[in-house]
Amino acid sequence: MSTNKSVSLLKAIKPYKQGWCIQVKLVHSWRQKTNYGGDTLELIFADESGDKIHCTCKRNYIQRTQRDLRLGEWHMIDIFSLSNATGQYRTTNHTYKMSIIEDTKISKSSLVCDDKFFSFAGFEEIGNGTLKTHFLIDVIGQVTSLRDIQTVQVSGKDKKKVEFRLLDSSGQSIVCYPNMVCLIWFAKIGFYKGEVQVTNAFDASLILFNPECPEALALTNVPNNELALALIDPKKDKRVTRYQVDDWNDVDIKSISEITMATMEEDCKIICSIESIDTDWSWFYQGHDSCKKRAILIKSKSGNLASNEKPVFWCTSCRTNVTGVSPKFKLHLVVKDDTSTCKLMILDTNGRVIVGCEAEELWDGSYDEIEDPDVLPQPIKDLVGLSFCFGVTLGSENVSGGSEIFLVS
Ligand SMILES: [Zn+2]
């Protein structure tokens, strides 16, 4: 239970274990349907210090999660998994995103705090390109230049679009428009006809007119900074298939500074030395033997095992309970060359090659979670200082999704 467990702040939680307990407010949620992700419930939580994190809930757990969570209320959430947060529509600046799993427990918290945890971006920052566009932002301003509703073509379908401009509260000029304030929560920065524009990001965005907050009151003053806005409803649902190399001899060697600034999805090689092991992550995962994909221990079904019994896992790929599970390498390394440093992720087959043994041989045999991630098996510690030539895949999550972790192929 959460009562005898320490509560962590969102900034402290890392993927090496699942047994975290957090106290958070549900600030936003929406249902999402995509071809690759299926039907999911997307959630955004904030903690007392104002940090936010995105959470995904797969179809199997939606009913249960919706029953336990109330919008705008505080909850204790116990046991969940964490993974790298990437993509062009990142709702928070947290390095990781949460997933609800079988063992996740959600209970009410007695905390009361009405803070909405907006993080408003300044119009100047938006306009001069200092903000990374794959992070969604909150904007507020007074509505001006409201245009007629237009019908535009998005992915071959007619969509309604309304454009207007917003004024912030920094200027001296006189307002001559109706006194309407617009707040867009989780908006996307984009570019249209050479102008910086803010749009709603599908169902992730919330649009409020004349919201009740101090920032809205401030806007009744004299404003002049303008920002173009377009509200549009494009449903995008694509997944790019990348060309796979057949022969690594044909692949170019690149420097780390080149791959971190790459604009094209491709495979390449880097020559680098291992600087450290990234212990935000566990060095292995429990993988389903037949599909090699991650399997999550179901504690509630593996409580009091006899010594000859195997615990029950949920295979995230086969979507079924399995027991044929064993440790597989998933190494996260910080590497460097003359030009820069970056992070690499190395999965089981390549992990065996560089470490020189099976992950199972280094495993201590315990299904308990790692409590101190800095305790590593010696053969993994010994990787630090060694140099390798790695084949690296620059995927869409790196090139357009802003991920700084590269997969070794
Ligand atoms: Zn499986």
mmCIF file of N, CA and C in Angstrom, residues 105 187 196 209 319 344:
data_model
loop_
_atom_site.group_PDB
_atom_site.id
_atom_site.type_symbol
_atom_site.label_atom_id
_atom_site.label_comp_id
_atom_site.label_asym_id
_atom_site.label_seq_id
_atom_site.Cartn_x
_atom_site.Cartn_y
_atom_site.Cartn_z
ATOM 1 N N LYS A 105 -1.848 0.843 -9.058
ATOM 2 C CA LYS A 105 -2.898 1.114 -8.065
ATOM 3 C C LYS A 105 -3.124 2.623 -8.001
ATOM 4 N N ALA A 187 -0.743 23.619 -26.909
ATOM 5 C CA ALA A 187 -0.807 24.040 -28.306
ATOM 6 C C ALA A 187 0.500 23.727 -29.012
ATOM 7 N N VAL A 196 4.976 32.539 -37.925
ATOM 8 C CA VAL A 196 4.864 31.590 -36.821
ATOM 9 C C VAL A 196 3.403 31.504 -36.405
ATOM 10 N N PHE A 209 -12.339 29.890 -23.754
ATOM 11 C CA PHE A 209 -12.581 31.307 -23.990
ATOM 12 C C PHE A 209 -12.963 31.968 -22.676
ATOM 13 N N ARG A 319 0.259 -9.724 -25.793
ATOM 14 C CA ARG A 319 -0.912 -9.324 -25.013
ATOM 15 C C ARG A 319 -1.575 -10.507 -24.328
ATOM 16 N N LEU A 344 23.188 5.779 -26.424
ATOM 17 C CA LEU A 344 22.867 4.649 -27.290
ATOM 18 C C LEU A 344 22.062 3.631 -26.502
#
